[in-house]
């Protein structure tokens, strides 16, 4: 430094001492400066005071010589001490050069700068509050300083500044929040400790309402919650806990909507270590639970994002039990928010056509502006989040399109856990109940996956899936006249019932949905489509039919009308080209019909063919049952058409009798001994009126080899009484196996139909045998 330069009013001795490398000499110079400034204060000579501060700042504190900078710092501190309460008038000039030295490469100089600023702030006290932002910015850098002495000095200054802010009522929170939002994303552990400690202090000051600005710092707080330091995580938990307490006290003033997406992101986790990630996820999920309960329908526009975060957590194991329980609570609370009023069409919406599956109604990769900084800093590029469905509308609107997209994506994902899949299906069922009209816009896109879910390994998943499919098939909102809702083939067949004034017509795929299944008037357009695709799935997945077919059909009979199910399946099987599958399917349906408790009423209806409806049902079933001869006979036994059963058994001599065929006869004999056919066994007592029943049973006996079933049926027939012994009085009733009915059935035409179907089966078997590929049946000996 040029000592010849004029530094007045500083004397040359003061200037030399300030430039000295020894601290003691610089301290003596500082005492001289303090004395000099006091004289100027006494004279109210502000011009000279400013001149002294300017010299100390420009010529010393900002000098290129390290010792000069140290002298300038101690000189500025001396000026502040001398000014006393008047130092507030010169704070800007005093603070700025000191803060510049915070960036010095010399750790000793940074320490002296910290010491100088401490003295300046200690003297000025409340007057430094307007300069808080620059002080905070400088301190946040020192908090991460590698030198322990500098860090220790900054901690003392930090405590002093916190005391001042706590006592002050002039703190400018609006000006401070942008700086806080910027600094909160620091990855340095000490900087994070500094930030979180300040938030805790500001939160405790009664006159500072930091809750209003929580949306701007909440994301950063969750970042800090993932810090590697246990102490920092604990402090951050305390801060978040305090904020949550305030939210619960004054929910009406909380900006829930602005924080919803932030919670959605952190509920999904990130790439951090497992321990911290679990803590972030649990905390965010707990906040989400409280938000949904406190905000109610305000969060509905964010429901798709919430579900994206919540659904995977429902499949967590007991190691993350707390997170799973919080997610469950979120899910239940959110589901309760969906009401029938969400199905009301808004102005202008009703006239619009339903959106196609390949045209998303919302962009999933758009985030609130408040989260841009967070995304850039932590790299949440693979996290799902959603914007509000209707940000410009005053009325809260359910984000139905977004919800369906999320649910559909989880159903398609093979990695989705069982409990998550069950919850997805519960959501779909709930939405079809509460918002059927809007949900049916998505049915065409959901339907294939719902059918595929029937192959799930879990029975619980299948049960929920069937509930959804049954609701789709029976909801009045699903009735449509749009062409092409049910597609099988272009062929038509008619099922004639003699004596009927109309024929039952089966329409092909090109017809209107309402005509797809006239036999099921109580069902909607999707019912017949469901039956077609269910049978198609059974045809493609024989293991599904074998393992779950009976279970699925029985559950559907509980959820829907059993008569409609059997009638429609019989209609479809009538045109089935895969005859082997048709035979297997008829056998399965027949077993269900004869043995399931769920079909008790349907069996009773078929036992008594006195009405046109019951006769039409019998004829419909019969035509498809012809794919399986033994099933056809059992249907005749069920409907008490014993003469026709005998006629059918007579034709068995012309059929190809295989081991499988004989096993089916064996099962029928065992069924006859079951409670289902109690009425049939009792009718054996009335020999004169049921001769064809006895003949039919003897026919079955003649078909069987001498097996256990043969012995069982033989023993039963030996128990048939002598008609002479049973005759108690003259019988007026004619001996006729078929009970008189007002509607007559053309059994001759039915027999011809049976012959045609069996001839087709024979022809197909011969074709396969001729090609020597995939034999029709494997003989099991």
XYZ file of C-alpha atoms in Angstrom, residues 288-766:
479
model
C -51.043 -36.493 2.443
C -53.395 -38.316 4.808
C -53.929 -35.133 6.831
C -54.330 -33.018 3.684
C -57.076 -35.230 2.282
C -58.950 -35.240 5.573
C -58.580 -31.483 6.136
C -58.924 -30.179 2.568
C -61.632 -32.570 1.378
C -62.683 -32.098 -2.239
C -60.051 -29.412 -2.781
C -57.556 -32.219 -3.519
C -59.791 -33.952 -6.086
C -58.076 -32.315 -9.074
C -54.858 -33.934 -7.826
C -56.414 -37.353 -7.196
C -54.644 -39.072 -10.095
C -51.269 -38.001 -8.767
C -52.205 -39.000 -5.239
C -53.219 -42.449 -6.445
C -49.957 -42.781 -8.361
C -48.159 -42.285 -5.070
C -50.507 -44.240 -2.815
C -51.247 -47.418 -4.791
C -47.742 -48.975 -4.812
C -47.447 -48.441 -1.049
C -50.454 -50.674 -0.404
C -48.388 -53.740 -1.325
C -45.578 -52.971 1.143
C -44.654 -55.674 3.652
C -44.499 -55.292 7.437
C -41.069 -53.640 7.247
C -42.841 -50.527 5.958
C -46.045 -51.067 7.896
C -46.424 -47.416 8.938
C -46.204 -46.170 5.360
C -48.669 -48.832 4.241
C -51.162 -47.849 6.950
C -50.865 -44.159 6.036
C -51.364 -45.029 2.359
C -54.451 -47.063 3.249
C -55.890 -44.135 5.151
C -55.187 -41.823 2.187
C -56.860 -44.241 -0.176
C -60.028 -44.628 1.914
C -60.337 -40.892 2.513
C -59.844 -40.084 -1.162
C -62.376 -42.696 -2.239
C -64.999 -41.172 0.059
C -64.589 -37.820 -1.690
C -65.964 -39.219 -4.960
C -69.732 -38.736 -4.991
C -72.555 -39.037 -7.553
C -72.379 -35.290 -8.127
C -69.082 -35.942 -9.955
C -71.105 -37.721 -12.634
C -72.990 -34.563 -13.553
C -72.045 -33.283 -16.991
C -70.645 -29.779 -17.029
C -71.756 -27.107 -19.459
C -70.727 -28.016 -22.959
C -69.340 -31.389 -21.982
C -72.413 -33.456 -22.699
C -72.330 -32.633 -26.391
C -68.727 -33.663 -26.833
C -67.909 -37.167 -28.025
C -66.089 -39.456 -25.610
C -62.329 -39.139 -25.766
C -60.480 -41.918 -27.503
C -57.980 -44.020 -25.646
C -55.035 -42.732 -27.689
C -55.808 -39.083 -26.956
C -54.838 -38.329 -23.340
C -56.917 -35.614 -21.797
C -54.023 -34.306 -19.746
C -50.269 -34.106 -20.009
C -48.781 -36.159 -17.234
C -45.311 -34.609 -17.358
C -46.385 -31.045 -16.452
C -45.603 -29.789 -12.973
C -46.508 -26.670 -11.046
C -44.145 -23.725 -11.507
C -43.415 -23.903 -7.810
C -41.661 -27.239 -8.314
C -39.409 -26.342 -11.234
C -36.448 -25.535 -9.073
C -36.847 -28.731 -7.113
C -36.998 -30.899 -10.214
C -33.886 -29.337 -11.700
C -31.924 -29.758 -8.519
C -32.783 -33.308 -7.543
C -33.581 -34.915 -10.878
C -37.065 -36.376 -10.409
C -37.294 -37.147 -14.109
C -38.782 -40.576 -13.524
C -41.412 -39.522 -10.991
C -45.081 -39.339 -11.914
C -46.939 -36.170 -11.059
C -50.050 -34.445 -12.317
C -51.334 -30.939 -12.766
C -54.802 -29.991 -11.568
C -57.584 -31.155 -13.830
C -59.191 -27.718 -13.971
C -56.865 -25.045 -12.576
C -58.913 -22.157 -13.966
C -62.266 -23.330 -12.701
C -63.720 -22.164 -9.437
C -65.588 -25.436 -8.949
C -63.546 -28.452 -7.841
C -63.658 -31.156 -10.511
C -62.800 -34.826 -10.220
C -59.828 -35.740 -12.396
C -61.576 -38.858 -13.702
C -59.543 -39.241 -16.897
C -56.302 -39.033 -14.958
C -57.523 -41.493 -12.334
C -58.522 -44.049 -14.972
C -55.123 -43.708 -16.657
C -53.373 -44.413 -13.350
C -55.601 -47.384 -12.526
C -55.227 -48.835 -16.013
C -51.444 -48.471 -15.874
C -51.258 -50.351 -12.580
C -53.446 -53.139 -13.953
C -51.182 -53.497 -16.994
C -47.988 -53.552 -14.928
C -47.106 -57.200 -14.113
C -44.995 -56.028 -11.173
C -48.027 -54.548 -9.384
C -48.583 -56.220 -6.003
C -51.725 -58.142 -5.092
C -53.104 -55.590 -2.612
C -52.515 -52.798 -5.110
C -54.398 -54.734 -7.809
C -57.282 -55.330 -5.427
C -57.388 -51.627 -4.563
C -57.299 -50.674 -8.251
C -60.322 -52.898 -8.870
C -62.097 -51.472 -5.829
C -61.536 -48.015 -7.271
C -62.932 -49.022 -10.652
C -65.995 -50.554 -8.999
C -66.465 -47.440 -6.850
C -66.200 -45.160 -9.888
C -68.698 -47.255 -11.865
C -71.103 -46.981 -8.928
C -70.633 -43.251 -8.287
C -69.910 -41.915 -11.788
C -71.298 -44.511 -14.234
C -72.010 -42.195 -17.165
C -68.514 -40.754 -17.277
C -66.866 -44.101 -16.556
C -68.517 -45.834 -19.511
C -66.504 -43.545 -21.801
C -63.452 -45.524 -20.652
C -65.003 -48.988 -20.674
C -63.788 -49.964 -24.151
C -60.187 -49.282 -23.135
C -60.498 -50.943 -19.712
C -62.469 -53.996 -20.829
C -59.607 -56.073 -22.356
C -57.421 -55.675 -19.276
C -60.279 -56.525 -16.940
C -60.806 -59.745 -18.884
C -57.095 -60.527 -18.748
C -57.107 -59.994 -14.986
C -59.362 -63.054 -14.663
C -56.153 -65.066 -15.131
C -54.629 -63.547 -11.980
C -53.147 -65.923 -9.435
C -55.111 -64.450 -6.535
C -58.731 -65.441 -5.874
C -59.317 -62.079 -4.172
C -58.208 -60.220 -7.285
C -60.485 -62.343 -9.468
C -63.455 -61.749 -7.145
C -62.993 -57.972 -7.298
C -62.453 -58.156 -11.038
C -65.710 -60.057 -11.458
C -67.524 -57.433 -9.381
C -66.286 -54.722 -11.748
C -67.197 -56.727 -14.866
C -70.619 -57.552 -13.424
C -71.267 -53.884 -12.700
C -70.240 -52.975 -16.247
C -72.515 -55.673 -17.644
C -75.553 -54.692 -15.570
C -75.337 -50.914 -15.194
C -78.104 -48.996 -17.008
C -75.465 -46.436 -18.017
C -73.895 -49.089 -20.233
C -76.924 -49.458 -22.480
C -76.144 -48.081 -25.922
C -77.511 -48.308 -29.408
C -74.114 -47.814 -30.953
C -73.241 -50.478 -33.519
C -70.518 -52.937 -32.881
C -70.712 -53.197 -29.107
C -71.050 -56.960 -29.283
C -69.092 -58.824 -31.914
C -69.216 -62.503 -32.682
C -70.104 -63.400 -36.273
C -72.426 -62.358 -39.029
C -74.421 -65.550 -38.941
C -77.861 -65.709 -37.326
C -79.706 -68.580 -35.844
C -83.224 -68.863 -34.573
C -84.435 -70.864 -31.664
C -88.048 -71.878 -32.345
C -90.483 -72.831 -29.606
C -93.696 -74.370 -30.857
C -96.718 -72.489 -29.642
C -94.764 -69.283 -29.198
C -95.926 -66.112 -30.902
C -92.360 -65.022 -31.552
C -89.001 -66.579 -32.268
C -85.870 -66.010 -30.225
C -83.275 -64.599 -32.579
C -79.554 -64.467 -32.023
C -78.058 -61.431 -33.656
C -74.589 -61.235 -35.049
C -71.918 -58.680 -34.426
C -73.039 -56.096 -36.881
C -76.328 -55.527 -35.147
C -77.072 -52.939 -32.527
C -75.918 -53.510 -29.001
C -79.461 -53.637 -27.734
C -80.122 -56.615 -30.036
C -77.036 -58.535 -29.084
C -78.849 -60.704 -26.620
C -82.642 -60.350 -26.621
C -82.762 -63.165 -24.102
C -81.129 -60.879 -21.534
C -83.278 -57.745 -21.493
C -82.201 -56.773 -17.985
C -78.569 -56.582 -19.007
C -76.902 -53.791 -21.002
C -74.957 -53.845 -24.238
C -71.749 -54.960 -22.533
C -73.269 -58.093 -21.020
C -73.256 -60.132 -24.208
C -69.854 -58.768 -25.140
C -68.607 -59.921 -21.745
C -69.996 -63.411 -22.242
C -68.440 -63.686 -25.722
C -65.013 -62.567 -24.527
C -65.152 -64.705 -21.404
C -65.789 -67.824 -23.483
C -63.092 -66.728 -25.913
C -60.651 -66.443 -23.021
C -61.619 -69.901 -21.761
C -61.034 -71.219 -25.268
C -57.549 -69.689 -25.493
C -56.573 -70.508 -21.906
C -57.750 -74.042 -21.220
C -55.857 -74.025 -17.924
C -57.942 -71.068 -16.792
C -61.101 -72.973 -17.654
C -59.849 -76.066 -15.875
C -58.581 -74.307 -12.717
C -60.907 -71.321 -12.362
C -63.740 -71.749 -14.853
C -66.277 -73.125 -12.372
C -65.263 -70.578 -9.740
C -65.675 -67.658 -12.180
C -69.048 -68.772 -13.550
C -70.471 -69.497 -10.096
C -69.416 -66.054 -8.852
C -71.004 -64.454 -11.903
C -74.232 -66.301 -11.157
C -74.224 -64.628 -7.739
C -73.439 -61.187 -9.135
C -75.695 -61.339 -12.203
C -78.823 -63.190 -13.296
C -77.944 -66.891 -13.617
C -80.571 -67.497 -16.296
C -79.154 -64.691 -18.423
C -75.647 -66.097 -18.085
C -76.599 -69.647 -19.092
C -78.922 -68.471 -21.852
C -76.313 -66.179 -23.423
C -73.488 -68.723 -23.132
C -75.696 -71.344 -24.760
C -76.442 -68.905 -27.589
C -72.730 -68.298 -28.156
C -71.680 -71.947 -27.906
C -74.280 -72.822 -30.502
C -72.079 -71.095 -33.088
C -68.726 -72.196 -31.646
C -66.441 -73.547 -34.365
C -64.067 -75.330 -31.974
C -66.295 -78.317 -31.276
C -63.973 -79.865 -28.717
C -63.977 -76.673 -26.663
C -67.763 -76.439 -27.031
C -68.084 -79.969 -25.610
C -65.771 -79.213 -22.669
C -67.537 -75.932 -21.962
C -70.976 -77.563 -22.049
C -69.738 -80.233 -19.648
C -68.473 -77.501 -17.275
C -71.714 -75.531 -17.461
C -73.747 -78.681 -16.959
C -71.818 -79.637 -13.834
C -72.348 -76.129 -12.437
C -76.042 -76.256 -13.311
C -76.540 -79.594 -11.562
C -74.388 -79.100 -8.479
C -74.071 -75.416 -7.533
C -76.197 -74.025 -4.717
C -76.236 -70.669 -6.514
C -78.362 -72.194 -9.294
C -81.097 -73.657 -7.105
C -83.792 -71.371 -8.545
C -82.689 -72.009 -12.124
C -82.900 -75.760 -11.567
C -86.382 -75.385 -10.129
C -87.396 -73.353 -13.151
C -86.157 -76.075 -15.510
C -87.814 -78.880 -13.538
C -91.228 -77.601 -14.449
C -91.644 -76.790 -18.153
C -95.119 -75.271 -17.837
C -94.311 -71.775 -19.054
C -93.173 -70.480 -22.399
C -90.096 -68.914 -20.791
C -88.934 -72.142 -19.167
C -89.483 -74.057 -22.407
C -87.509 -71.445 -24.355
C -84.686 -71.713 -21.839
C -84.695 -75.510 -22.078
C -84.602 -75.427 -25.885
C -81.775 -72.883 -25.856
C -79.695 -74.949 -23.444
C -80.540 -78.181 -25.213
C -79.225 -77.020 -28.593
C -75.834 -76.178 -27.109
C -75.817 -79.130 -24.718
C -75.948 -81.345 -27.815
C -72.184 -80.793 -28.077
C -71.943 -83.221 -25.155
C -74.297 -86.251 -25.322
C -74.104 -87.160 -21.631
C -74.755 -83.556 -20.598
C -77.784 -83.538 -22.881
C -79.174 -86.621 -21.143
C -78.581 -85.099 -17.720
C -80.425 -81.936 -18.846
C -83.377 -84.140 -19.843
C -83.251 -85.816 -16.428
C -83.244 -82.416 -14.745
C -86.233 -81.232 -16.791
C -88.033 -84.614 -16.323
C -88.056 -85.277 -20.085
C -87.515 -89.001 -19.493
C -88.870 -90.222 -22.798
C -86.573 -87.894 -24.704
C -83.681 -88.975 -22.495
C -84.434 -92.594 -23.425
C -84.546 -91.650 -27.118
C -81.164 -89.975 -26.815
C -79.604 -92.956 -25.066
C -80.857 -95.169 -27.875
C -78.785 -93.057 -30.249
C -75.652 -93.544 -28.187
C -75.142 -96.835 -29.977
C -74.342 -94.887 -33.133
C -71.791 -92.650 -31.390
C -68.091 -93.249 -30.893
C -67.882 -94.536 -27.337
C -64.527 -93.552 -25.813
C -63.053 -93.776 -22.352
C -63.864 -90.089 -21.793
C -67.457 -90.733 -22.807
C -67.775 -93.631 -20.341
C -66.225 -91.518 -17.571
C -68.904 -88.872 -18.155
C -71.608 -91.549 -17.903
C -69.936 -92.714 -14.684
C -70.136 -89.154 -13.261
C -73.788 -88.887 -14.275
C -74.590 -92.075 -12.367
C -72.888 -90.661 -9.299
C -74.868 -87.425 -9.692
C -78.114 -89.417 -9.779
C -77.226 -90.626 -6.286
C -76.760 -87.050 -5.052
C -79.405 -84.851 -3.348
C -79.919 -82.887 -6.584
C -81.793 -85.850 -8.115
C -83.756 -86.869 -5.021
C -87.011 -86.163 -6.894
C -85.897 -88.451 -9.726
C -85.189 -91.365 -7.381
C -88.560 -90.901 -5.691
C -90.240 -91.030 -9.090
C -88.922 -94.590 -9.441
C -91.622 -95.542 -6.983
C -94.238 -94.545 -9.570
C -93.306 -97.224 -12.087
C -96.438 -97.021 -14.188
C -96.203 -93.263 -14.784
C -92.426 -93.184 -15.318
C -91.589 -96.169 -17.531
C -89.173 -94.163 -19.690
C -87.205 -93.049 -16.642
C -86.551 -96.677 -15.776
C -85.739 -97.486 -19.406
C -83.325 -94.553 -19.598
C -81.549 -95.666 -16.438
C -81.319 -99.227 -17.762
C -79.913 -97.743 -20.969
C -77.152 -96.052 -18.968
C -76.557 -99.316 -17.148
C -76.093 -101.142 -20.460
C -73.591 -98.522 -21.605
C -71.369 -98.921 -18.558
C -68.719 -101.569 -18.151
C -69.043 -103.522 -14.922
C -67.465 -100.878 -12.745
C -68.357 -99.375 -9.391
C -70.841 -97.031 -11.109
C -72.421 -100.053 -12.817
C -72.854 -101.789 -9.465
C -74.293 -98.637 -7.900
C -76.910 -98.096 -10.633
C -77.685 -101.791 -10.822
C -78.349 -101.890 -7.113
C -80.595 -98.824 -7.396
C -82.658 -100.390 -10.185
C -83.060 -103.617 -8.211
C -84.778 -101.491 -5.604
C -87.475 -100.388 -8.074
C -90.732 -101.942 -6.745
C -93.076 -104.266 -8.578
C -95.846 -102.112 -10.100
C -98.478 -104.627 -8.988
C -97.419 -104.228 -5.385
C -97.424 -100.455 -5.624
C -100.905 -100.196 -7.132
C -103.198 -99.003 -4.313
C -106.113 -97.778 -6.422
C -107.081 -97.503 -10.088
C -104.850 -94.960 -11.800
C -106.589 -92.349 -13.868
C -103.391 -90.717 -15.140
C -102.030 -92.027 -18.421
C -98.563 -93.500 -18.404
C -96.530 -90.686 -19.841
C -93.051 -89.628 -18.879
C -93.499 -86.029 -19.943
C -95.798 -83.929 -17.821
C -98.433 -82.037 -19.763
C -97.561 -78.407 -20.324
C -99.363 -75.554 -22.006
C -96.332 -74.976 -24.234
C -95.314 -77.998 -26.304
C -91.781 -78.687 -27.477
C -90.909 -80.256 -30.819
C -88.763 -83.135 -29.517
C -88.400 -84.612 -32.989
C -86.719 -81.456 -34.212
C -84.482 -81.473 -31.136
C -83.420 -85.045 -31.866
C -82.564 -84.078 -35.428
C -80.511 -81.175 -34.101
C -78.701 -83.606 -31.776
C -77.870 -85.854 -34.728
C -76.522 -82.953 -36.764
C -74.288 -81.720 -33.974
C -72.904 -85.168 -33.213
C -72.249 -85.796 -36.913
C -70.175 -82.620 -36.978
C -68.190 -83.860 -33.976
C -67.609 -87.214 -35.663
C -66.503 -85.543 -38.871
C -64.015 -83.323 -37.048
C -62.556 -86.272 -35.136
C -62.104 -88.236 -38.332
